[in-house]
PDB file of C-alpha atoms in Angstrom:
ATOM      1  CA  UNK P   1     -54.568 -44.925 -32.139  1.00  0.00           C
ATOM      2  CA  UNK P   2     -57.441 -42.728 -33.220  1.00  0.00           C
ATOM      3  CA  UNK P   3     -58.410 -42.087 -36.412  1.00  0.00           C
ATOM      4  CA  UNK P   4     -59.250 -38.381 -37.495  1.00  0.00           C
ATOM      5  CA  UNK P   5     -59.885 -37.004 -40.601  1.00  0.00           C
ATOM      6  CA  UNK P   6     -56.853 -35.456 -42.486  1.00  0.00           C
ATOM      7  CA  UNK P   7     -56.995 -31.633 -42.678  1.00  0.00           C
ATOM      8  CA  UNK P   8     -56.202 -30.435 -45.915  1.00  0.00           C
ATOM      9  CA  UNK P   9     -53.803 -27.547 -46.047  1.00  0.00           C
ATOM     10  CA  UNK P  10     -55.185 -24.067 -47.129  1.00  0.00           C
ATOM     11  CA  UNK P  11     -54.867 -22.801 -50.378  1.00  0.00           C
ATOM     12  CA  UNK P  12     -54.362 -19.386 -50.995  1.00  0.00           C
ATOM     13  CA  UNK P  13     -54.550 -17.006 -53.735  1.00  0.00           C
ATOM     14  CA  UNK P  14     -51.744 -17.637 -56.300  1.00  0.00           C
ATOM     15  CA  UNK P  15     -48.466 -15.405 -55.833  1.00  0.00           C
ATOM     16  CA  UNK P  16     -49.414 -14.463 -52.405  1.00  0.00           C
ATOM     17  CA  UNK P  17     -47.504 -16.194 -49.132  1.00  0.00           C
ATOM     18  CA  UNK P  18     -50.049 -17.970 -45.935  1.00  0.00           C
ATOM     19  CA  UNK P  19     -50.722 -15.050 -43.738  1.00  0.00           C
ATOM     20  CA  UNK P  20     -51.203 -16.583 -39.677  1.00  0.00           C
ATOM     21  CA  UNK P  21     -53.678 -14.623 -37.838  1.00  0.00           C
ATOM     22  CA  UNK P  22     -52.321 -11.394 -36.112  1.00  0.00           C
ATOM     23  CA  UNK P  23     -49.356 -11.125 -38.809  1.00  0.00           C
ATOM     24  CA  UNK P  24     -48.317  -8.005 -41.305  1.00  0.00           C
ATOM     25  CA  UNK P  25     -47.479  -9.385 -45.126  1.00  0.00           C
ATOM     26  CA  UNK P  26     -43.694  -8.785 -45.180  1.00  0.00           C
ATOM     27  CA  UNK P  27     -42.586  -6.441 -47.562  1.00  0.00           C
ATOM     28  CA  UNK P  28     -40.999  -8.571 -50.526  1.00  0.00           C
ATOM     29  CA  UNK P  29     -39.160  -5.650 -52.168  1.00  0.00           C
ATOM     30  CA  UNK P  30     -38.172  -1.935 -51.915  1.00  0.00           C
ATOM     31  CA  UNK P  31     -40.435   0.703 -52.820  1.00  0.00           C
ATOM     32  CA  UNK P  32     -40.729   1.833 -56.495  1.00  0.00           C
ATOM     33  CA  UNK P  33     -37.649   4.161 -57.652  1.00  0.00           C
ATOM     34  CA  UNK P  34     -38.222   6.962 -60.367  1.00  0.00           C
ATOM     35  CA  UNK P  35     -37.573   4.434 -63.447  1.00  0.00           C
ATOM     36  CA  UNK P  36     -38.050   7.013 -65.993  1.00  0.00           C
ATOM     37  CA  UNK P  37     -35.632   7.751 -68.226  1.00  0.00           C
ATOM     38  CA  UNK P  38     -33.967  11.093 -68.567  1.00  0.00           C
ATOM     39  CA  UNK P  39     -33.274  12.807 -71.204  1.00  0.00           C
ATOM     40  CA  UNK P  40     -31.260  15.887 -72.698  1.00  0.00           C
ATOM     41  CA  UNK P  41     -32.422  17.764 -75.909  1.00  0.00           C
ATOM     42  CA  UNK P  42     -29.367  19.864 -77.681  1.00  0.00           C
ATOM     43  CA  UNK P  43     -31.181  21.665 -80.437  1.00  0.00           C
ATOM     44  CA  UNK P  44     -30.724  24.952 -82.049  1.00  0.00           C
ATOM     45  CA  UNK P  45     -34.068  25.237 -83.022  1.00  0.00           C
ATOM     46  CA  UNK P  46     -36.011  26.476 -80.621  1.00  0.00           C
ATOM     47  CA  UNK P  47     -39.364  25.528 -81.430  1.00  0.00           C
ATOM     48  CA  UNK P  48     -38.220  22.058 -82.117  1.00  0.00           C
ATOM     49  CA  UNK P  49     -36.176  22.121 -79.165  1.00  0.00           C
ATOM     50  CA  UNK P  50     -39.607  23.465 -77.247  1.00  0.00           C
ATOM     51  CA  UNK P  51     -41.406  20.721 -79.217  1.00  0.00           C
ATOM     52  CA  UNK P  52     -39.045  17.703 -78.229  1.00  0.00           C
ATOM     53  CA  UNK P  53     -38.853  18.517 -74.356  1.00  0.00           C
ATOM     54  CA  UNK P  54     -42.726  18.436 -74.406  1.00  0.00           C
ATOM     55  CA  UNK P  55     -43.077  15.373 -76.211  1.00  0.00           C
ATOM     56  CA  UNK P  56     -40.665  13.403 -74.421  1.00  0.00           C
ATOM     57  CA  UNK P  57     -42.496  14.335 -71.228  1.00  0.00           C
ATOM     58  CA  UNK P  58     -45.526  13.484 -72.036  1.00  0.00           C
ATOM     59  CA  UNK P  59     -43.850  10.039 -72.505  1.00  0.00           C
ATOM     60  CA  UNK P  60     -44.669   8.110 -69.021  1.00  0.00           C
ATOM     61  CA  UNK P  61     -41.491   6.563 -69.448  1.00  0.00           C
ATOM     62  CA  UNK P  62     -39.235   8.999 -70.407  1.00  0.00           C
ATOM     63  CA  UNK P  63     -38.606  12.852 -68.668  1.00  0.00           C
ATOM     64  CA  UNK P  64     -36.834  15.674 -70.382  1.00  0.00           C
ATOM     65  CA  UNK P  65     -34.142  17.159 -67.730  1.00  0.00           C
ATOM     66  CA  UNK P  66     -33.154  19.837 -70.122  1.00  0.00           C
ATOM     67  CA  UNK P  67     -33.033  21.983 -72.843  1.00  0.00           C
ATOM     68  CA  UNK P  68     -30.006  24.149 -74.683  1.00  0.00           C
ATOM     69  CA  UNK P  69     -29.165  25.323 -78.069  1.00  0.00           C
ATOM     70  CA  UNK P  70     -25.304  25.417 -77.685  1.00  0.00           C
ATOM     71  CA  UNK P  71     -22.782  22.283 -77.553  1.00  0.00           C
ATOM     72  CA  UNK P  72     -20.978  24.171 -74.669  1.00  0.00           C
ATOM     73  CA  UNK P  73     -23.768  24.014 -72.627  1.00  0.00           C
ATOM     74  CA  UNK P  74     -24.289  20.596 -73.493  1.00  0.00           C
ATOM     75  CA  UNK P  75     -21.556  19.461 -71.509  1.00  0.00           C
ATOM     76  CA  UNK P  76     -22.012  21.818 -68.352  1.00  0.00           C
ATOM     77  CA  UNK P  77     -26.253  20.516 -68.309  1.00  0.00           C
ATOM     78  CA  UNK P  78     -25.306  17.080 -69.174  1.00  0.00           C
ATOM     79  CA  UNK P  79     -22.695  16.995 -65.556  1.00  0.00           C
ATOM     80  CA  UNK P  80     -25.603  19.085 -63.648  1.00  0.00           C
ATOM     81  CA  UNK P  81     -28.615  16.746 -64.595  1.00  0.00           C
ATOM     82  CA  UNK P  82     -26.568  13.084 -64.983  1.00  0.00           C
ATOM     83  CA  UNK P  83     -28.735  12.150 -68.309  1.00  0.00           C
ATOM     84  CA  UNK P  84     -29.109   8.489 -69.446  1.00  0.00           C
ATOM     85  CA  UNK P  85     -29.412   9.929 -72.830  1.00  0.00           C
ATOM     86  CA  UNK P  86     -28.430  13.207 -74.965  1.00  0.00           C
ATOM     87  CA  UNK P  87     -30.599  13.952 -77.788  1.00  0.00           C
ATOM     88  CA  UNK P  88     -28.640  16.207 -80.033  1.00  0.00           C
ATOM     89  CA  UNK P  89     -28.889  17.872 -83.159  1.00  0.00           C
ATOM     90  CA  UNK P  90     -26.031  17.127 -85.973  1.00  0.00           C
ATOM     91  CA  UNK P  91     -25.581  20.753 -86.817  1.00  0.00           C
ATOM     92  CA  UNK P  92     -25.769  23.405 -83.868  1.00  0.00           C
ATOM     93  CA  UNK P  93     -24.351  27.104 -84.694  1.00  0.00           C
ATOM     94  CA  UNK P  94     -21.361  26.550 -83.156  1.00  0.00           C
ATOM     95  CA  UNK P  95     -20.321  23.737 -85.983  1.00  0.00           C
ATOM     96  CA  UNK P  96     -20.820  20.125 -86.051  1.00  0.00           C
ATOM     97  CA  UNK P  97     -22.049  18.121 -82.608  1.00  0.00           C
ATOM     98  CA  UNK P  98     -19.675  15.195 -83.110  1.00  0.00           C
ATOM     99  CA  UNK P  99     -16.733  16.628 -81.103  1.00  0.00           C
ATOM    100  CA  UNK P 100     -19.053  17.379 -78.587  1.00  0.00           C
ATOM    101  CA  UNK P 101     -21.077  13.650 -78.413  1.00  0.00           C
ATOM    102  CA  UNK P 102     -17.178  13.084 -77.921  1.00  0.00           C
ATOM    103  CA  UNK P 103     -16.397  14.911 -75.073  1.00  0.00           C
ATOM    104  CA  UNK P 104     -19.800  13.590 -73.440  1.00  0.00           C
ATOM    105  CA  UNK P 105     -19.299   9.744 -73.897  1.00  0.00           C
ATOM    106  CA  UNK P 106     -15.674  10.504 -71.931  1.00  0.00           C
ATOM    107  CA  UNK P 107     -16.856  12.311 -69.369  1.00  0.00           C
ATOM    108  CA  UNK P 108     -20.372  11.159 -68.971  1.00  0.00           C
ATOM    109  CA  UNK P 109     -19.690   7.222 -70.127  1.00  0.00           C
ATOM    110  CA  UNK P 110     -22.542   5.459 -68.807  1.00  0.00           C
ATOM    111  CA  UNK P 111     -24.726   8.604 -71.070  1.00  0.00           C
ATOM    112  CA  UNK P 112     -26.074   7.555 -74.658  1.00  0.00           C
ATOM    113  CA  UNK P 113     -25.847  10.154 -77.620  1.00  0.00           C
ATOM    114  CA  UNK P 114     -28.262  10.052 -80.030  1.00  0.00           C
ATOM    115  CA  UNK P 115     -27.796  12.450 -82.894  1.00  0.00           C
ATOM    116  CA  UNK P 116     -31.273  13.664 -84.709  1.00  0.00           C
ATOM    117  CA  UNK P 117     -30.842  15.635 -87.793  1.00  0.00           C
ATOM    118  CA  UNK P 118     -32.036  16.580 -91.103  1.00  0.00           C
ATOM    119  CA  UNK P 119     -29.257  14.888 -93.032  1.00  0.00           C
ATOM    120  CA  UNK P 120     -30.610  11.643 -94.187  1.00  0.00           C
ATOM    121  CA  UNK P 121     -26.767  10.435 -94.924  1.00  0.00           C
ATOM    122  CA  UNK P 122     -25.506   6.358 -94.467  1.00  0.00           C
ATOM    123  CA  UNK P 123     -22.076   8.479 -94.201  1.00  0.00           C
ATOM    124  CA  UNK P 124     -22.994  10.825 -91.689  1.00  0.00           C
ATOM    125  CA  UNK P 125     -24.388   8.093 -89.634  1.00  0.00           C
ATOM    126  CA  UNK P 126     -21.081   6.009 -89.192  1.00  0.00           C
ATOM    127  CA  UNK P 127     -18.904   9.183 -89.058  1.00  0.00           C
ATOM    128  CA  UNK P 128     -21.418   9.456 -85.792  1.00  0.00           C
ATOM    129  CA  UNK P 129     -21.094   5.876 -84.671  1.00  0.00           C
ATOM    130  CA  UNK P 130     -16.999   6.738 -85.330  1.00  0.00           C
ATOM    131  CA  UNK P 131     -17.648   9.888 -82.646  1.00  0.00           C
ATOM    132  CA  UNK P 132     -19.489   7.699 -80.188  1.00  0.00           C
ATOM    133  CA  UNK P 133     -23.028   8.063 -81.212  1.00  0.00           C
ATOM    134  CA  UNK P 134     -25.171   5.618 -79.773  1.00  0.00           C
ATOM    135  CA  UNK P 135     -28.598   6.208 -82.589  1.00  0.00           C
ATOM    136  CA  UNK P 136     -28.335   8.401 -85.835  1.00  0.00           C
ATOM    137  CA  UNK P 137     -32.224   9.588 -85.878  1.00  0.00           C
ATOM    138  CA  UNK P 138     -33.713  11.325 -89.124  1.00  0.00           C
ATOM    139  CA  UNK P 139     -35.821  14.484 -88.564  1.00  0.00           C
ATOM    140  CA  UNK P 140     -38.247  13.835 -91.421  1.00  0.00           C
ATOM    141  CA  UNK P 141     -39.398  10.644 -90.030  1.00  0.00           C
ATOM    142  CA  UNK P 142     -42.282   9.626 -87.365  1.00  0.00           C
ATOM    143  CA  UNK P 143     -41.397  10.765 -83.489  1.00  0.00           C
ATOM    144  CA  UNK P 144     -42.469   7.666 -82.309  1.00  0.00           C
ATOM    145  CA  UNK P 145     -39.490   6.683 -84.388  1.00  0.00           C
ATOM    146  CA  UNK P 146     -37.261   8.972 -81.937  1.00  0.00           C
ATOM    147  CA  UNK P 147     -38.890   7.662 -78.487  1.00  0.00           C
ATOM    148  CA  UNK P 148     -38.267   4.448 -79.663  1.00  0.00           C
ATOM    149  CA  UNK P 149     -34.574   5.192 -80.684  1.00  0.00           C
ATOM    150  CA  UNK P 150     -34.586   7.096 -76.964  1.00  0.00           C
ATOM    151  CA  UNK P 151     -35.087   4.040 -75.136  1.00  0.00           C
ATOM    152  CA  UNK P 152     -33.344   1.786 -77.689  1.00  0.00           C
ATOM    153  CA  UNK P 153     -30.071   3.801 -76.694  1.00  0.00           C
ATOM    154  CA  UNK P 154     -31.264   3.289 -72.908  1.00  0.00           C
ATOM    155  CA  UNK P 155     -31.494  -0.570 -73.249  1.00  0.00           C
ATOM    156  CA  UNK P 156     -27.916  -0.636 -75.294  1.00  0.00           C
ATOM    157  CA  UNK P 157     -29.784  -2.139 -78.655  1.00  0.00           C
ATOM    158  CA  UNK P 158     -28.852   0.823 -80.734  1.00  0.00           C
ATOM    159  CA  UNK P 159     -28.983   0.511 -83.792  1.00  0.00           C
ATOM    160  CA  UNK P 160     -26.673   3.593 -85.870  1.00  0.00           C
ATOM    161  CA  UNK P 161     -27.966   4.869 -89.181  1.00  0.00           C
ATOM    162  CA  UNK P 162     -31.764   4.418 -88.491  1.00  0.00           C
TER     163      UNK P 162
END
């Protein structure tokens, strides 16, 4: 029996898997997929409509797949472009968004509605929540308050009547 000194094992960097000599790392996952969010603005507005698509795009998170003033083609855009979430505006001039925020949820379930308007109303906010409404977002308030409502509808944590 000889005696030989004990080779202690090699240590490598933490996280990272031995590598033998003439092997390739092996890929551990799949590539990266587009992770960003995407989002629909109904406004009638149109310079707040303008406004919200850039802001949401400048977001790194978050991409604005498209713009329209009119519930009707809220519906059509929303089965085109598959959105995660529907930013819409209580009041369009075609009436009241609700019925429409409706019509999305059933056609378009796995699609969040989140209502932003100038009416700063507890009432109007569960009358929304009744409709389907995911997030009831005031207008007169911060728009990091919106992107956060955005992805809070996203993640399923809304919150109605914020």
């Amino acid at each position: 029996c000889s005696l030989r000194p004990t080779r202690r094992p090699r240590r490598h960097r933490r996280g990272s898997a031995p590598r033998r000599h003439g092997t390739k790392p092996i890929a551990t996952s799949a590539p990266p997929v587009d992770t960003k969010l995407r989002v629909l603005v109904v406004e009638n507005n149109a310079d707040l409509r303008q406004l919200l698509a850039l802001t949401i795009d400048a977001e790194p998170d978050l991409q604005c797949v498209g713009v329209t003033d009119r519930a009707s083609g809220a519906v059509e855009l929303a089965r085109e472009q598959q959105p995660d979430v529907v930013v819409m505006d209580l009041l369009l001039d075609e009436g009241p968004s609700l019925p429409t925020a409706r019509t999305l949820r059933e056609t378009l379930p796995g699609t969040s509605i989140l209502v932003y308007s100038g009416h700063a109303n507890p009432a109007l906010a569960e009358e929304a929540q009744r409709w389907g409404v995911r997030e009831y977002v005031t207008k007169g308030g911060d728009v990091e308050d919106l992107l956060a409502a955005i992805r809070r509808c996203e993640r399923g944590s809304a919150t109605p009547g914020r």
